[in-house]
């Protein structure tokens, strides 16, 4: 098991067992590490301690978060795309496929893909020369299944594996390296006009906050279209970069997520931790064999 896999497993364990408030020894045992080494590994990859992650995970959510986010879709486009988070340091730009490109179904289009380990689990990423066209967690689908979906969407394209060509996407999301030589991240996606409008609205939700399906619909001038908004969000082809994980039900419930509610809560908590101030009160325990 890789370090990434251990942290992803630990985060899943914390989400599933949050109500039990597991201690450091229990979490470390789940990934077969000593408490000391697990704490150091978790801090390195997650950017915080397991205890702090659990604290943020168990904070009261739901309507309280929605109340704080009631005006988030009224902010300017610039504010929505250039916050202090790691994703927004890179400016995520969404570019829709043109009608001509859609008609050609990928003719003469080169697509490169790769599977990468991340603290949130294995992530499948595919890119065209114009941007990211796919990103999805591999919790429920194999690489072959995801490739089949890509070929169905772009049957005449040339699809090759190249993790070196997709690595910059992972670096942008997880390293916070705003000086990437690749420049701003662009998305190259296909969808109906309504789907594109919904996905653009999602990009305006600041990191660490949430919106309801109804709020998204209202921002589009279609207050009675919450169900249609939900369908468009469910069709999101680019996980994390198009932040469908930031949308919850009006009641405060998590709502649906293509990769399951556990993953959705994990992503939300991880994202909130990226901009949280450091908490120095939680230090790794001393080594069993002394300092």
PDB file of C-alpha atoms in Angstrom:
ATOM      1  CA  UNK A   1       0.000   0.000   0.000  1.00  0.00           C
ATOM      2  CA  UNK A   2       1.414   3.405  -1.013  1.00  0.00           C
ATOM      3  CA  UNK A   3       1.512   6.422   1.305  1.00  0.00           C
ATOM      4  CA  UNK A   4      -1.273   8.025  -0.731  1.00  0.00           C
ATOM      5  CA  UNK A   5      -3.396   4.900  -0.318  1.00  0.00           C
ATOM      6  CA  UNK A   6      -2.816   4.860   3.431  1.00  0.00           C
ATOM      7  CA  UNK A   7      -3.933   8.481   3.822  1.00  0.00           C
ATOM      8  CA  UNK A   8      -6.975   7.965   1.592  1.00  0.00           C
ATOM      9  CA  UNK A   9      -7.882   4.903   3.660  1.00  0.00           C
ATOM     10  CA  UNK A  10      -7.404   6.829   6.897  1.00  0.00           C
ATOM     11  CA  UNK A  11      -9.606   9.691   5.697  1.00  0.00           C
ATOM     12  CA  UNK A  12     -12.332   7.246   4.688  1.00  0.00           C
ATOM     13  CA  UNK A  13     -12.055   5.603   8.102  1.00  0.00           C
ATOM     14  CA  UNK A  14     -12.419   8.987   9.825  1.00  0.00           C
ATOM     15  CA  UNK A  15     -15.484   9.885   7.773  1.00  0.00           C
ATOM     16  CA  UNK A  16     -17.161   6.549   8.483  1.00  0.00           C
ATOM     17  CA  UNK A  17     -16.248   6.535  12.173  1.00  0.00           C
ATOM     18  CA  UNK A  18     -16.534  10.232  13.009  1.00  0.00           C
ATOM     19  CA  UNK A  19     -19.361   9.634  15.479  1.00  0.00           C
ATOM     20  CA  UNK A  20     -17.105   7.212  17.388  1.00  0.00           C
ATOM     21  CA  UNK A  21     -14.311   9.817  17.691  1.00  0.00           C
ATOM     22  CA  UNK A  22     -11.495   7.288  17.130  1.00  0.00           C
ATOM     23  CA  UNK A  23      -8.175   8.117  18.742  1.00  0.00           C
ATOM     24  CA  UNK A  24      -4.788   8.261  17.052  1.00  0.00           C
ATOM     25  CA  UNK A  25      -3.902   4.669  17.974  1.00  0.00           C
ATOM     26  CA  UNK A  26      -7.109   3.311  16.440  1.00  0.00           C
ATOM     27  CA  UNK A  27      -6.657   5.228  13.185  1.00  0.00           C
ATOM     28  CA  UNK A  28      -2.988   4.240  12.909  1.00  0.00           C
ATOM     29  CA  UNK A  29      -3.868   0.584  13.499  1.00  0.00           C
ATOM     30  CA  UNK A  30      -6.368   0.760  10.638  1.00  0.00           C
ATOM     31  CA  UNK A  31      -3.540   1.508   8.194  1.00  0.00           C
ATOM     32  CA  UNK A  32      -1.032  -0.766   9.972  1.00  0.00           C
ATOM     33  CA  UNK A  33       1.357   1.948  11.139  1.00  0.00           C
ATOM     34  CA  UNK A  34       2.649   3.074  14.498  1.00  0.00           C
ATOM     35  CA  UNK A  35       0.915   6.196  15.868  1.00  0.00           C
ATOM     36  CA  UNK A  36       4.116   8.217  15.509  1.00  0.00           C
ATOM     37  CA  UNK A  37       4.771   7.340  11.880  1.00  0.00           C
ATOM     38  CA  UNK A  38       1.113   7.605  10.922  1.00  0.00           C
ATOM     39  CA  UNK A  39       0.852  11.096  12.445  1.00  0.00           C
ATOM     40  CA  UNK A  40       3.878  12.302  10.519  1.00  0.00           C
ATOM     41  CA  UNK A  41       2.635  10.740   7.272  1.00  0.00           C
ATOM     42  CA  UNK A  42      -0.858  12.200   7.650  1.00  0.00           C
ATOM     43  CA  UNK A  43       0.520  15.681   8.358  1.00  0.00           C
ATOM     44  CA  UNK A  44       2.779  15.461   5.318  1.00  0.00           C
ATOM     45  CA  UNK A  45       0.057  14.501   2.827  1.00  0.00           C
ATOM     46  CA  UNK A  46      -3.099  16.001   4.333  1.00  0.00           C
ATOM     47  CA  UNK A  47      -1.509  19.211   5.609  1.00  0.00           C
ATOM     48  CA  UNK A  48      -2.971  18.802   9.099  1.00  0.00           C
ATOM     49  CA  UNK A  49      -3.148  16.353  11.975  1.00  0.00           C
ATOM     50  CA  UNK A  50      -5.676  13.500  12.140  1.00  0.00           C
ATOM     51  CA  UNK A  51      -7.200  15.078  15.256  1.00  0.00           C
ATOM     52  CA  UNK A  52      -7.682  18.437  13.546  1.00  0.00           C
ATOM     53  CA  UNK A  53      -9.161  16.732  10.483  1.00  0.00           C
ATOM     54  CA  UNK A  54     -11.640  14.922  12.733  1.00  0.00           C
ATOM     55  CA  UNK A  55     -12.528  18.177  14.499  1.00  0.00           C
ATOM     56  CA  UNK A  56     -13.345  19.930  11.235  1.00  0.00           C
ATOM     57  CA  UNK A  57     -15.189  16.855  10.013  1.00  0.00           C
ATOM     58  CA  UNK A  58     -17.478  16.843  13.028  1.00  0.00           C
ATOM     59  CA  UNK A  59     -18.270  20.560  13.158  1.00  0.00           C
ATOM     60  CA  UNK A  60     -21.929  21.377  12.769  1.00  0.00           C
ATOM     61  CA  UNK A  61     -22.693  21.553   9.073  1.00  0.00           C
ATOM     62  CA  UNK A  62     -25.802  21.844   6.952  1.00  0.00           C
ATOM     63  CA  UNK A  63     -27.999  24.887   7.313  1.00  0.00           C
ATOM     64  CA  UNK A  64     -25.375  26.801   9.273  1.00  0.00           C
ATOM     65  CA  UNK A  65     -22.978  26.569   6.341  1.00  0.00           C
ATOM     66  CA  UNK A  66     -25.742  27.481   3.914  1.00  0.00           C
ATOM     67  CA  UNK A  67     -26.629  30.532   5.985  1.00  0.00           C
ATOM     68  CA  UNK A  68     -23.037  31.714   5.760  1.00  0.00           C
ATOM     69  CA  UNK A  69     -23.046  31.070   2.010  1.00  0.00           C
ATOM     70  CA  UNK A  70     -26.331  32.789   1.164  1.00  0.00           C
ATOM     71  CA  UNK A  71     -24.701  35.484  -0.948  1.00  0.00           C
ATOM     72  CA  UNK A  72     -21.834  33.459  -2.372  1.00  0.00           C
ATOM     73  CA  UNK A  73     -23.284  33.458  -5.887  1.00  0.00           C
ATOM     74  CA  UNK A  74     -23.628  37.238  -5.831  1.00  0.00           C
ATOM     75  CA  UNK A  75     -19.892  37.757  -5.665  1.00  0.00           C
ATOM     76  CA  UNK A  76     -18.044  38.873  -8.734  1.00  0.00           C
ATOM     77  CA  UNK A  77     -16.655  36.413 -11.231  1.00  0.00           C
ATOM     78  CA  UNK A  78     -13.173  37.538 -10.273  1.00  0.00           C
ATOM     79  CA  UNK A  79     -13.701  36.852  -6.584  1.00  0.00           C
ATOM     80  CA  UNK A  80     -15.229  33.484  -7.318  1.00  0.00           C
ATOM     81  CA  UNK A  81     -12.226  32.368  -9.330  1.00  0.00           C
ATOM     82  CA  UNK A  82      -9.303  33.884  -7.485  1.00  0.00           C
ATOM     83  CA  UNK A  83      -9.559  33.107  -3.797  1.00  0.00           C
ATOM     84  CA  UNK A  84      -6.752  31.958  -1.570  1.00  0.00           C
ATOM     85  CA  UNK A  85      -7.324  28.241  -2.040  1.00  0.00           C
ATOM     86  CA  UNK A  86      -4.946  26.014  -3.929  1.00  0.00           C
ATOM     87  CA  UNK A  87      -7.392  25.454  -6.762  1.00  0.00           C
ATOM     88  CA  UNK A  88      -8.166  29.114  -7.187  1.00  0.00           C
ATOM     89  CA  UNK A  89      -4.517  30.142  -7.072  1.00  0.00           C
ATOM     90  CA  UNK A  90      -4.405  28.481 -10.484  1.00  0.00           C
ATOM     91  CA  UNK A  91      -7.578  30.037 -11.901  1.00  0.00           C
ATOM     92  CA  UNK A  92      -9.828  27.340 -13.286  1.00  0.00           C
ATOM     93  CA  UNK A  93     -11.073  28.380 -16.716  1.00  0.00           C
ATOM     94  CA  UNK A  94     -13.940  26.497 -18.314  1.00  0.00           C
ATOM     95  CA  UNK A  95     -14.039  26.288 -22.094  1.00  0.00           C
ATOM     96  CA  UNK A  96     -16.980  24.531 -23.715  1.00  0.00           C
ATOM     97  CA  UNK A  97     -16.657  22.275 -26.727  1.00  0.00           C
ATOM     98  CA  UNK A  98     -17.869  24.048 -29.875  1.00  0.00           C
ATOM     99  CA  UNK A  99     -20.787  22.654 -31.924  1.00  0.00           C
ATOM    100  CA  UNK A 100     -18.340  21.774 -34.672  1.00  0.00           C
ATOM    101  CA  UNK A 101     -16.095  19.872 -32.290  1.00  0.00           C
ATOM    102  CA  UNK A 102     -19.083  18.028 -30.863  1.00  0.00           C
ATOM    103  CA  UNK A 103     -20.228  17.050 -34.352  1.00  0.00           C
ATOM    104  CA  UNK A 104     -16.765  15.717 -35.200  1.00  0.00           C
ATOM    105  CA  UNK A 105     -16.786  13.561 -32.019  1.00  0.00           C
ATOM    106  CA  UNK A 106     -13.093  14.060 -31.411  1.00  0.00           C
ATOM    107  CA  UNK A 107     -11.809  13.729 -34.953  1.00  0.00           C
ATOM    108  CA  UNK A 108      -8.111  14.717 -35.002  1.00  0.00           C
ATOM    109  CA  UNK A 109      -8.295  15.339 -31.246  1.00  0.00           C
ATOM    110  CA  UNK A 110      -5.453  13.982 -29.123  1.00  0.00           C
ATOM    111  CA  UNK A 111      -6.403  12.931 -25.594  1.00  0.00           C
ATOM    112  CA  UNK A 112      -3.853  11.818 -23.009  1.00  0.00           C
ATOM    113  CA  UNK A 113      -4.744  10.240 -19.692  1.00  0.00           C
ATOM    114  CA  UNK A 114      -3.155   9.048 -16.486  1.00  0.00           C
ATOM    115  CA  UNK A 115      -4.075   7.528 -13.141  1.00  0.00           C
ATOM    116  CA  UNK A 116      -2.561   9.236 -10.123  1.00  0.00           C
ATOM    117  CA  UNK A 117      -2.474   8.502  -6.424  1.00  0.00           C
ATOM    118  CA  UNK A 118      -3.752  11.379  -4.289  1.00  0.00           C
ATOM    119  CA  UNK A 119      -4.565  11.846  -0.597  1.00  0.00           C
ATOM    120  CA  UNK A 120      -8.236  11.516  -1.598  1.00  0.00           C
ATOM    121  CA  UNK A 121      -7.764   8.284  -3.532  1.00  0.00           C
ATOM    122  CA  UNK A 122      -6.797   7.251  -7.054  1.00  0.00           C
ATOM    123  CA  UNK A 123      -7.794   9.872  -9.628  1.00  0.00           C
ATOM    124  CA  UNK A 124      -8.223   9.305 -13.371  1.00  0.00           C
ATOM    125  CA  UNK A 125      -7.354  12.427 -15.382  1.00  0.00           C
ATOM    126  CA  UNK A 126      -7.612  13.025 -19.137  1.00  0.00           C
ATOM    127  CA  UNK A 127      -6.505  16.132 -21.010  1.00  0.00           C
ATOM    128  CA  UNK A 128      -6.744  17.568 -24.508  1.00  0.00           C
ATOM    129  CA  UNK A 129      -4.458  20.299 -25.869  1.00  0.00           C
ATOM    130  CA  UNK A 130      -7.091  22.773 -24.654  1.00  0.00           C
ATOM    131  CA  UNK A 131      -7.549  21.531 -21.109  1.00  0.00           C
ATOM    132  CA  UNK A 132      -8.818  18.886 -18.722  1.00  0.00           C
ATOM    133  CA  UNK A 133     -11.702  16.918 -20.202  1.00  0.00           C
ATOM    134  CA  UNK A 134     -12.089  14.239 -17.511  1.00  0.00           C
ATOM    135  CA  UNK A 135     -11.263  13.752 -13.850  1.00  0.00           C
ATOM    136  CA  UNK A 136     -12.849  11.077 -11.727  1.00  0.00           C
ATOM    137  CA  UNK A 137     -12.191   9.048  -8.619  1.00  0.00           C
ATOM    138  CA  UNK A 138     -11.739   5.350  -9.195  1.00  0.00           C
ATOM    139  CA  UNK A 139     -13.795   4.165  -6.214  1.00  0.00           C
ATOM    140  CA  UNK A 140     -16.418   2.419  -8.341  1.00  0.00           C
ATOM    141  CA  UNK A 141     -14.865   2.211 -11.820  1.00  0.00           C
ATOM    142  CA  UNK A 142     -11.772   0.554 -13.231  1.00  0.00           C
ATOM    143  CA  UNK A 143      -9.407   2.294 -15.600  1.00  0.00           C
ATOM    144  CA  UNK A 144     -10.803   0.269 -18.502  1.00  0.00           C
ATOM    145  CA  UNK A 145     -14.353   1.352 -17.698  1.00  0.00           C
ATOM    146  CA  UNK A 146     -13.341   5.003 -17.545  1.00  0.00           C
ATOM    147  CA  UNK A 147     -11.495   4.654 -20.848  1.00  0.00           C
ATOM    148  CA  UNK A 148     -14.570   3.102 -22.423  1.00  0.00           C
ATOM    149  CA  UNK A 149     -16.635   6.118 -21.314  1.00  0.00           C
ATOM    150  CA  UNK A 150     -14.019   8.423 -22.809  1.00  0.00           C
ATOM    151  CA  UNK A 151     -14.061   6.551 -26.113  1.00  0.00           C
ATOM    152  CA  UNK A 152     -17.859   6.673 -26.266  1.00  0.00           C
ATOM    153  CA  UNK A 153     -17.768  10.454 -25.763  1.00  0.00           C
ATOM    154  CA  UNK A 154     -14.930  10.954 -28.283  1.00  0.00           C
ATOM    155  CA  UNK A 155     -15.033   7.924 -30.622  1.00  0.00           C
ATOM    156  CA  UNK A 156     -12.760   9.390 -33.292  1.00  0.00           C
ATOM    157  CA  UNK A 157     -10.083  10.785 -30.989  1.00  0.00           C
ATOM    158  CA  UNK A 158      -6.600   9.437 -30.404  1.00  0.00           C
ATOM    159  CA  UNK A 159      -6.354   8.328 -26.752  1.00  0.00           C
ATOM    160  CA  UNK A 160      -2.989   7.442 -25.223  1.00  0.00           C
ATOM    161  CA  UNK A 161      -1.678   6.976 -21.709  1.00  0.00           C
ATOM    162  CA  UNK A 162       0.777   9.607 -20.479  1.00  0.00           C
ATOM    163  CA  UNK A 163       0.979  10.327 -16.770  1.00  0.00           C
ATOM    164  CA  UNK A 164       3.643  12.930 -17.487  1.00  0.00           C
ATOM    165  CA  UNK A 165       1.094  14.917 -19.519  1.00  0.00           C
ATOM    166  CA  UNK A 166      -1.509  14.829 -16.744  1.00  0.00           C
ATOM    167  CA  UNK A 167       0.817  15.280 -13.768  1.00  0.00           C
ATOM    168  CA  UNK A 168       0.494  19.077 -13.832  1.00  0.00           C
ATOM    169  CA  UNK A 169      -3.224  18.753 -13.054  1.00  0.00           C
ATOM    170  CA  UNK A 170      -2.472  16.771  -9.900  1.00  0.00           C
ATOM    171  CA  UNK A 171       0.255  19.225  -8.926  1.00  0.00           C
ATOM    172  CA  UNK A 172      -2.129  22.145  -9.361  1.00  0.00           C
ATOM    173  CA  UNK A 173      -4.753  20.566  -7.124  1.00  0.00           C
ATOM    174  CA  UNK A 174      -2.572  19.101  -4.413  1.00  0.00           C
ATOM    175  CA  UNK A 175       0.768  20.934  -4.342  1.00  0.00           C
ATOM    176  CA  UNK A 176      -0.444  24.535  -4.345  1.00  0.00           C
ATOM    177  CA  UNK A 177       2.375  25.438  -6.736  1.00  0.00           C
ATOM    178  CA  UNK A 178       0.925  28.637  -8.217  1.00  0.00           C
ATOM    179  CA  UNK A 179       4.073  29.145 -10.246  1.00  0.00           C
ATOM    180  CA  UNK A 180       3.461  26.099 -12.403  1.00  0.00           C
ATOM    181  CA  UNK A 181       4.995  26.458 -15.845  1.00  0.00           C
ATOM    182  CA  UNK A 182       1.780  25.046 -17.288  1.00  0.00           C
ATOM    183  CA  UNK A 183      -0.040  28.249 -16.326  1.00  0.00           C
ATOM    184  CA  UNK A 184      -3.729  28.471 -15.404  1.00  0.00           C
ATOM    185  CA  UNK A 185      -5.738  25.274 -15.517  1.00  0.00           C
ATOM    186  CA  UNK A 186      -8.280  25.102 -18.311  1.00  0.00           C
ATOM    187  CA  UNK A 187     -11.220  22.743 -18.667  1.00  0.00           C
ATOM    188  CA  UNK A 188     -12.312  21.468 -22.075  1.00  0.00           C
ATOM    189  CA  UNK A 189     -15.749  19.962 -21.573  1.00  0.00           C
ATOM    190  CA  UNK A 190     -18.813  19.026 -23.599  1.00  0.00           C
ATOM    191  CA  UNK A 191     -22.356  19.622 -22.378  1.00  0.00           C
ATOM    192  CA  UNK A 192     -25.674  21.269 -23.104  1.00  0.00           C
ATOM    193  CA  UNK A 193     -25.950  25.021 -22.680  1.00  0.00           C
ATOM    194  CA  UNK A 194     -27.731  24.485 -19.358  1.00  0.00           C
ATOM    195  CA  UNK A 195     -25.088  22.056 -18.091  1.00  0.00           C
ATOM    196  CA  UNK A 196     -22.300  24.466 -19.007  1.00  0.00           C
ATOM    197  CA  UNK A 197     -24.132  27.286 -17.193  1.00  0.00           C
ATOM    198  CA  UNK A 198     -24.484  25.135 -14.061  1.00  0.00           C
ATOM    199  CA  UNK A 199     -20.833  24.115 -14.139  1.00  0.00           C
ATOM    200  CA  UNK A 200     -19.791  27.749 -14.477  1.00  0.00           C
ATOM    201  CA  UNK A 201     -21.965  28.582 -11.463  1.00  0.00           C
ATOM    202  CA  UNK A 202     -20.194  25.890  -9.442  1.00  0.00           C
ATOM    203  CA  UNK A 203     -16.867  27.564 -10.161  1.00  0.00           C
ATOM    204  CA  UNK A 204     -18.138  30.668  -8.359  1.00  0.00           C
ATOM    205  CA  UNK A 205     -18.667  28.875  -5.052  1.00  0.00           C
ATOM    206  CA  UNK A 206     -15.680  29.804  -2.859  1.00  0.00           C
ATOM    207  CA  UNK A 207     -13.644  26.881  -1.510  1.00  0.00           C
ATOM    208  CA  UNK A 208     -14.665  25.624   1.902  1.00  0.00           C
ATOM    209  CA  UNK A 209     -18.252  26.833   1.511  1.00  0.00           C
ATOM    210  CA  UNK A 210     -21.394  25.241   0.132  1.00  0.00           C
ATOM    211  CA  UNK A 211     -24.528  26.158  -1.812  1.00  0.00           C
ATOM    212  CA  UNK A 212     -27.870  24.441  -2.204  1.00  0.00           C
ATOM    213  CA  UNK A 213     -29.297  23.184  -5.476  1.00  0.00           C
ATOM    214  CA  UNK A 214     -31.954  25.889  -5.152  1.00  0.00           C
ATOM    215  CA  UNK A 215     -29.348  28.625  -4.760  1.00  0.00           C
ATOM    216  CA  UNK A 216     -27.615  27.478  -7.928  1.00  0.00           C
ATOM    217  CA  UNK A 217     -30.940  27.510  -9.766  1.00  0.00           C
ATOM    218  CA  UNK A 218     -31.728  31.032  -8.506  1.00  0.00           C
ATOM    219  CA  UNK A 219     -28.322  32.279  -9.638  1.00  0.00           C
ATOM    220  CA  UNK A 220     -29.231  31.098 -13.151  1.00  0.00           C
ATOM    221  CA  UNK A 221     -32.605  32.824 -13.092  1.00  0.00           C
ATOM    222  CA  UNK A 222     -34.377  29.483 -12.981  1.00  0.00           C
ATOM    223  CA  UNK A 223     -35.583  29.214  -9.388  1.00  0.00           C
ATOM    224  CA  UNK A 224     -37.886  26.273 -10.199  1.00  0.00           C
ATOM    225  CA  UNK A 225     -35.144  24.225 -11.844  1.00  0.00           C
ATOM    226  CA  UNK A 226     -33.432  22.745  -8.770  1.00  0.00           C
ATOM    227  CA  UNK A 227     -34.010  19.198 -10.041  1.00  0.00           C
ATOM    228  CA  UNK A 228     -32.542  20.045 -13.448  1.00  0.00           C
ATOM    229  CA  UNK A 229     -29.590  21.641 -11.665  1.00  0.00           C
ATOM    230  CA  UNK A 230     -29.097  18.411  -9.732  1.00  0.00           C
ATOM    231  CA  UNK A 231     -29.054  16.406 -12.962  1.00  0.00           C
ATOM    232  CA  UNK A 232     -26.493  18.772 -14.498  1.00  0.00           C
ATOM    233  CA  UNK A 233     -24.307  18.541 -11.410  1.00  0.00           C
ATOM    234  CA  UNK A 234     -24.536  14.749 -11.563  1.00  0.00           C
ATOM    235  CA  UNK A 235     -23.200  14.912 -15.127  1.00  0.00           C
ATOM    236  CA  UNK A 236     -20.086  16.850 -14.108  1.00  0.00           C
ATOM    237  CA  UNK A 237     -17.160  15.262 -16.011  1.00  0.00           C
ATOM    238  CA  UNK A 238     -14.346  16.847 -13.972  1.00  0.00           C
ATOM    239  CA  UNK A 239     -14.219  16.047 -10.267  1.00  0.00           C
ATOM    240  CA  UNK A 240     -12.664  18.583  -7.884  1.00  0.00           C
ATOM    241  CA  UNK A 241     -11.977  21.225 -10.536  1.00  0.00           C
ATOM    242  CA  UNK A 242     -15.701  21.647 -11.219  1.00  0.00           C
ATOM    243  CA  UNK A 243     -16.643  21.569  -7.532  1.00  0.00           C
ATOM    244  CA  UNK A 244     -19.908  19.627  -7.454  1.00  0.00           C
ATOM    245  CA  UNK A 245     -18.884  18.524  -3.941  1.00  0.00           C
ATOM    246  CA  UNK A 246     -19.773  22.052  -2.730  1.00  0.00           C
ATOM    247  CA  UNK A 247     -23.491  21.603  -3.403  1.00  0.00           C
ATOM    248  CA  UNK A 248     -25.760  20.168  -0.710  1.00  0.00           C
ATOM    249  CA  UNK A 249     -29.483  19.934  -0.096  1.00  0.00           C
ATOM    250  CA  UNK A 250     -31.445  22.848   1.353  1.00  0.00           C
ATOM    251  CA  UNK A 251     -32.077  20.784   4.484  1.00  0.00           C
ATOM    252  CA  UNK A 252     -28.340  20.603   5.087  1.00  0.00           C
ATOM    253  CA  UNK A 253     -28.079  16.958   4.001  1.00  0.00           C
ATOM    254  CA  UNK A 254     -25.088  16.093   1.815  1.00  0.00           C
ATOM    255  CA  UNK A 255     -27.097  15.198  -1.276  1.00  0.00           C
ATOM    256  CA  UNK A 256     -25.892  12.965  -4.078  1.00  0.00           C
ATOM    257  CA  UNK A 257     -22.359  12.513  -5.363  1.00  0.00           C
ATOM    258  CA  UNK A 258     -21.182  10.285  -8.171  1.00  0.00           C
ATOM    259  CA  UNK A 259     -18.453   8.818  -5.992  1.00  0.00           C
ATOM    260  CA  UNK A 260     -20.607   8.339  -2.900  1.00  0.00           C
ATOM    261  CA  UNK A 261     -21.429  10.389   0.215  1.00  0.00           C
ATOM    262  CA  UNK A 262     -18.315   9.257   2.081  1.00  0.00           C
ATOM    263  CA  UNK A 263     -16.084  10.623  -0.660  1.00  0.00           C
ATOM    264  CA  UNK A 264     -18.096  13.841  -0.830  1.00  0.00           C
ATOM    265  CA  UNK A 265     -17.686  14.502   2.876  1.00  0.00           C
ATOM    266  CA  UNK A 266     -14.009  13.586   2.682  1.00  0.00           C
ATOM    267  CA  UNK A 267     -13.414  16.056  -0.156  1.00  0.00           C
ATOM    268  CA  UNK A 268     -15.351  18.822   1.613  1.00  0.00           C
ATOM    269  CA  UNK A 269     -13.357  18.353   4.817  1.00  0.00           C
ATOM    270  CA  UNK A 270     -10.014  18.153   3.017  1.00  0.00           C
ATOM    271  CA  UNK A 271     -10.806  21.322   1.089  1.00  0.00           C
ATOM    272  CA  UNK A 272     -11.812  23.244   4.204  1.00  0.00           C
ATOM    273  CA  UNK A 273      -8.523  22.233   5.809  1.00  0.00           C
ATOM    274  CA  UNK A 274      -6.441  23.723   2.978  1.00  0.00           C
ATOM    275  CA  UNK A 275      -7.233  27.292   4.007  1.00  0.00           C
ATOM    276  CA  UNK A 276      -7.583  26.625   7.734  1.00  0.00           C
ATOM    277  CA  UNK A 277      -4.970  28.352   9.893  1.00  0.00           C
ATOM    278  CA  UNK A 278      -2.313  26.002  11.222  1.00  0.00           C
ATOM    279  CA  UNK A 279      -2.984  24.563  14.649  1.00  0.00           C
ATOM    280  CA  UNK A 280       0.243  23.976  16.487  1.00  0.00           C
ATOM    281  CA  UNK A 281      -1.341  22.493  19.590  1.00  0.00           C
ATOM    282  CA  UNK A 282      -1.333  18.991  18.112  1.00  0.00           C
ATOM    283  CA  UNK A 283       2.175  17.647  17.879  1.00  0.00           C
ATOM    284  CA  UNK A 284       3.246  14.148  16.863  1.00  0.00           C
ATOM    285  CA  UNK A 285       3.613  11.846  19.878  1.00  0.00           C
ATOM    286  CA  UNK A 286       7.149  11.103  21.024  1.00  0.00           C
ATOM    287  CA  UNK A 287       8.977   8.208  19.442  1.00  0.00           C
ATOM    288  CA  UNK A 288       8.612   4.964  21.363  1.00  0.00           C
ATOM    289  CA  UNK A 289      12.391   4.730  21.571  1.00  0.00           C
ATOM    290  CA  UNK A 290      12.918   8.247  22.902  1.00  0.00           C
ATOM    291  CA  UNK A 291      13.443  11.671  21.283  1.00  0.00           C
TER     292      UNK A 291
END
